[in-house]
Tab-separated table of C-alpha atoms in Angstrom:
chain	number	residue	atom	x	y	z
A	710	UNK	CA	18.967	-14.686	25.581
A	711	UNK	CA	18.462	-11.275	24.219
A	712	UNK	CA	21.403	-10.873	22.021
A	713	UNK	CA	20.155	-14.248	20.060
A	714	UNK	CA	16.339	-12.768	20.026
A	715	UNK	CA	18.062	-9.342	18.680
A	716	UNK	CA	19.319	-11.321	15.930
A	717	UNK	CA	16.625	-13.438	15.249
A	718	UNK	CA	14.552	-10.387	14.351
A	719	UNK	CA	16.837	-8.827	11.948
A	720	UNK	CA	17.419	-8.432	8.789
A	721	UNK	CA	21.681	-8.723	8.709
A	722	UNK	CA	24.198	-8.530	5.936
A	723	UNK	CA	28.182	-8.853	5.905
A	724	UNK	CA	30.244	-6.156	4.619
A	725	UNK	CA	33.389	-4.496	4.662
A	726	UNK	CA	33.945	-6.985	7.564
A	727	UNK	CA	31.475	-6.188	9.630
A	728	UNK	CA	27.968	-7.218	10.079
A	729	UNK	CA	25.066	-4.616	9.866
A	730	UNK	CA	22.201	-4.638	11.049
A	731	UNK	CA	18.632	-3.448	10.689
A	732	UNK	CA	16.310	-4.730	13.417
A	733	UNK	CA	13.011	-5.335	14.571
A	734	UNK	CA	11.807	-3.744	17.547
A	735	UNK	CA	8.598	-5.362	18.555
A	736	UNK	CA	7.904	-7.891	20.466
A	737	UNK	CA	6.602	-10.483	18.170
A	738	UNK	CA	3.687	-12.857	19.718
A	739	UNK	CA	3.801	-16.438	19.325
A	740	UNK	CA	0.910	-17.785	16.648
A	741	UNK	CA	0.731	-14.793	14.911
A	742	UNK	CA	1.903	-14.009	11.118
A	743	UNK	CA	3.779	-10.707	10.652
A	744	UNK	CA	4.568	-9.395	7.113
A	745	UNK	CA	8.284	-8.836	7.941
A	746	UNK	CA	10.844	-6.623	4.963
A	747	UNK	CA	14.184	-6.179	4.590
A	748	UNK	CA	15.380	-3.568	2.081
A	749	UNK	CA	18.883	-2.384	1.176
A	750	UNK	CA	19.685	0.843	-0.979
A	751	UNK	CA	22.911	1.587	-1.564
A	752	UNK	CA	22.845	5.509	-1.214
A	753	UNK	CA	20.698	5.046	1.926
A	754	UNK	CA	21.279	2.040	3.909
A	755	UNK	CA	18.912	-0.587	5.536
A	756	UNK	CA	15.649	-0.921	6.678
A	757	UNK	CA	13.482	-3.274	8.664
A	758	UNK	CA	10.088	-3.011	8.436
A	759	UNK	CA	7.101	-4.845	10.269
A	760	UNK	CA	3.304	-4.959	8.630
A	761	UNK	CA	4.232	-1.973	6.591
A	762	UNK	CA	5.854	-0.026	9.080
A	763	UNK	CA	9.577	0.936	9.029
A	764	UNK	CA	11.053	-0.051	12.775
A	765	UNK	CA	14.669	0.749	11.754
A	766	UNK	CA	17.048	2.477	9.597
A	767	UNK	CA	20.879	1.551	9.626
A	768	UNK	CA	23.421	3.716	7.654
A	769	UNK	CA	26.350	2.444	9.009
A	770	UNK	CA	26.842	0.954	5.149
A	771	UNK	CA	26.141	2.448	2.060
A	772	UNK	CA	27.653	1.906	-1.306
A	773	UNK	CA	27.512	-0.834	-3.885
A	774	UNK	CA	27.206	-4.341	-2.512
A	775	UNK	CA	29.895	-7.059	-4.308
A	776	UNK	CA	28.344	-9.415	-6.750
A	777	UNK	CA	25.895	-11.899	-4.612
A	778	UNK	CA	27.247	-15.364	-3.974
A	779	UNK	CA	25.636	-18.525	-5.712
A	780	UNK	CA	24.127	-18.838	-2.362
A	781	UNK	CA	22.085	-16.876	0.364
A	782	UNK	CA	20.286	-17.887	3.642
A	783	UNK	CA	16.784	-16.390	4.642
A	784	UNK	CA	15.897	-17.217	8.271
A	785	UNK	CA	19.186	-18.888	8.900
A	786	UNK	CA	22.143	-17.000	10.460
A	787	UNK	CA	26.009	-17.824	11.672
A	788	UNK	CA	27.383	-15.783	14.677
A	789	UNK	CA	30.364	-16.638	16.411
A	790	UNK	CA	29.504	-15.050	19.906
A	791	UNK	CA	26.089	-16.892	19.865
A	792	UNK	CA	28.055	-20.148	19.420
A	793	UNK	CA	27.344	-20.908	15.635
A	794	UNK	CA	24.087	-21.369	13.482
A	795	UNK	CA	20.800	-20.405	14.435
A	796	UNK	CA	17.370	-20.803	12.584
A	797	UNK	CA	14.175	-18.421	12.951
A	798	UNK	CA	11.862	-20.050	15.261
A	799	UNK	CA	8.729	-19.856	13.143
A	800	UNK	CA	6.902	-20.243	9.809
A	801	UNK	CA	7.560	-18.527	6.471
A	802	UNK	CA	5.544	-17.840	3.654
A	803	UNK	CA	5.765	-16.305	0.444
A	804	UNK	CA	9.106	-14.845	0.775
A	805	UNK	CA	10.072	-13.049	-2.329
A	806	UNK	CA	13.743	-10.818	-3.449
A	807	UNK	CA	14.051	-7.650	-5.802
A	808	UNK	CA	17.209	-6.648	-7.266
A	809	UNK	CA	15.589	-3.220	-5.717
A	810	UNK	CA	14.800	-1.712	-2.603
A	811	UNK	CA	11.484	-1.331	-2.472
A	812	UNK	CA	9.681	1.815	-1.405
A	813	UNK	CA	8.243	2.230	1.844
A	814	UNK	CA	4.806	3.243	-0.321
A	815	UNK	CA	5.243	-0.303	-2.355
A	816	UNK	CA	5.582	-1.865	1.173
A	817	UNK	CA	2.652	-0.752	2.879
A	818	UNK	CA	0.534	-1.830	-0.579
A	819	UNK	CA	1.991	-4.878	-0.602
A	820	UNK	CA	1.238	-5.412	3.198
A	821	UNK	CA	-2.255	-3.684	2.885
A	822	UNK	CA	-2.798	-6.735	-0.507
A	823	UNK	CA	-2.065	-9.264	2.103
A	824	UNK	CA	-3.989	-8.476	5.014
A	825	UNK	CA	-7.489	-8.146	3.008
A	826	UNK	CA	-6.137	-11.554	0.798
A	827	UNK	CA	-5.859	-9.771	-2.393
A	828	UNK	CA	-3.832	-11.822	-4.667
A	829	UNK	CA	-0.236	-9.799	-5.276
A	830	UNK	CA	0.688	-11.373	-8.400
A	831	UNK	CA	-2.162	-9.903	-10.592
A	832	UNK	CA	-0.170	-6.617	-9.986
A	833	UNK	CA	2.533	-5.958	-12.377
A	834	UNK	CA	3.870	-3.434	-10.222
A	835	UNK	CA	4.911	-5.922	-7.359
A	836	UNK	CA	6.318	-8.435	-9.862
A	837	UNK	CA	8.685	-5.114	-11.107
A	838	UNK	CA	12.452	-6.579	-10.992
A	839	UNK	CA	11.230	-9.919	-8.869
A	840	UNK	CA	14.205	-12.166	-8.853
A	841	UNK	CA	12.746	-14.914	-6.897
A	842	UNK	CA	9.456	-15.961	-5.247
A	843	UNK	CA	8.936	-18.910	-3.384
A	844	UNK	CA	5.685	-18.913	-2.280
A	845	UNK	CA	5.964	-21.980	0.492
A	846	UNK	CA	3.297	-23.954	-0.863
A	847	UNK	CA	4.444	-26.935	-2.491
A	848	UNK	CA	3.480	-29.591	0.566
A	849	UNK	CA	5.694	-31.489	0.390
A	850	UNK	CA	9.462	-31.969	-0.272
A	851	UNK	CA	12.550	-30.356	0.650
A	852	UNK	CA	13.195	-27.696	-2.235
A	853	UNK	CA	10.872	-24.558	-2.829
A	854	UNK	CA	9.567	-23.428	-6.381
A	855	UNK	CA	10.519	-19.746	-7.525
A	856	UNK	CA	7.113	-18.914	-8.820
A	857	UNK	CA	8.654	-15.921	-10.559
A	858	UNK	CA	9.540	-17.183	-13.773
A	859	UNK	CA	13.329	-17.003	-13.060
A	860	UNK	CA	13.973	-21.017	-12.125
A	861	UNK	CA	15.897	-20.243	-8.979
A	862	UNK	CA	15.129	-23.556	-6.826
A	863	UNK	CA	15.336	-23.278	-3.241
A	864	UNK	CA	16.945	-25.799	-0.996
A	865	UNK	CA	15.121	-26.285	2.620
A	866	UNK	CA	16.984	-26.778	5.379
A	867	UNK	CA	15.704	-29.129	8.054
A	868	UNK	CA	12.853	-29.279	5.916
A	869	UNK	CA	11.020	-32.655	6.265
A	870	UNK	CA	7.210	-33.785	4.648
A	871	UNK	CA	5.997	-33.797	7.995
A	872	UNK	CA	7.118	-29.814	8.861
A	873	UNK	CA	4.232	-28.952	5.892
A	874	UNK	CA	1.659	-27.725	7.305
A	875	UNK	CA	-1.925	-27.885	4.556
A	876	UNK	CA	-4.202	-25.704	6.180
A	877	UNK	CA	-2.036	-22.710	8.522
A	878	UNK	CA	-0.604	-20.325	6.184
A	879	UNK	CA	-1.081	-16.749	6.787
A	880	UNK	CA	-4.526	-16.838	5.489
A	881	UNK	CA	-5.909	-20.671	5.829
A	882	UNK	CA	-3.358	-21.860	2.748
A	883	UNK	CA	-0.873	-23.982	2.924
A	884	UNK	CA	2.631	-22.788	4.269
């Protein structure tokens, strides 16, 4: 259905009572890891970007966002026209939040660090305002470990010991 594949490959928040949306225009192949960013600046809007490249700019919000709730989903999404919740069809790794947009400079570095397996966290200037990092190595369980230093546990869900996998990260780690 391509209104559900639009949304699957998007990075969406709610505001002002209405959804916006930033989203990824290329096709994605199955078996294949993608370095996938959302950013959102409030005197500029969002922005999706894929292996370092910006696909799309939305401006149809701008302005301060309201204080985050206690709770946020990442690859998880509720939309009542597509009849409810839907989950990204696919692995994650290393996902990681700012309290900052990040630059479209920082991105491509970032992307550029992961593609020749440089490790990011010997950089201080990616770790700049890092809220959270859960790296999606742990192997087992059904919580995530904020490697940042900031103790902000993630909950997996649908997460079983079995969906680990040891050995098929994005570069022969564990995801």
């Amino acid at each position: 259905n391509s209104s559900e594949s639009t949304w699957q490959k998007s990075w969406v928040f709610y505001a002002n009572s209405a959804y916006h949306i930033a989203k990824l225009t290329s096709t994605l192949n199955t078996n294949t890891w993608y370095h996938i960013v959302g950013t959102y600046d409030s005197s500029i809007g969002l922005k999706a970007y894929l292996n370092g490249v910006l696909e799309d700019h939305n401006t149809s919000y701008t302005g301060l966002l309201y204080a985050p709730p206690s709770e946020f989903s990442i690859g998880r999404g509720w939309h009542s026209t597509l009849g409810g919740v839907y989950y990204v069809e696919g692995k994650m790794s290393d996902v990681r939040v700012y309290d900052r947009a990040l630059s479209a400079d920082e991105i491509g570095k970032i992307y550029n660090r992961t593609t020749d397996r440089t490790a990011i966290n010997t950089e201080p200037h990616y770790n700049n305002n890092l809220v959270a990092n859960w790296k999606l190595n742990d192997g087992a369980g059904s919580f995530a470990i904020d490697s940042s230093g900031n103790s902000y546990t993630g909950t997996l869900t649908n997460m079983e010991s079995a969906d680990w996998l040891s050995t098929s990260g994005p570069f022969g780690g564990p995801c």
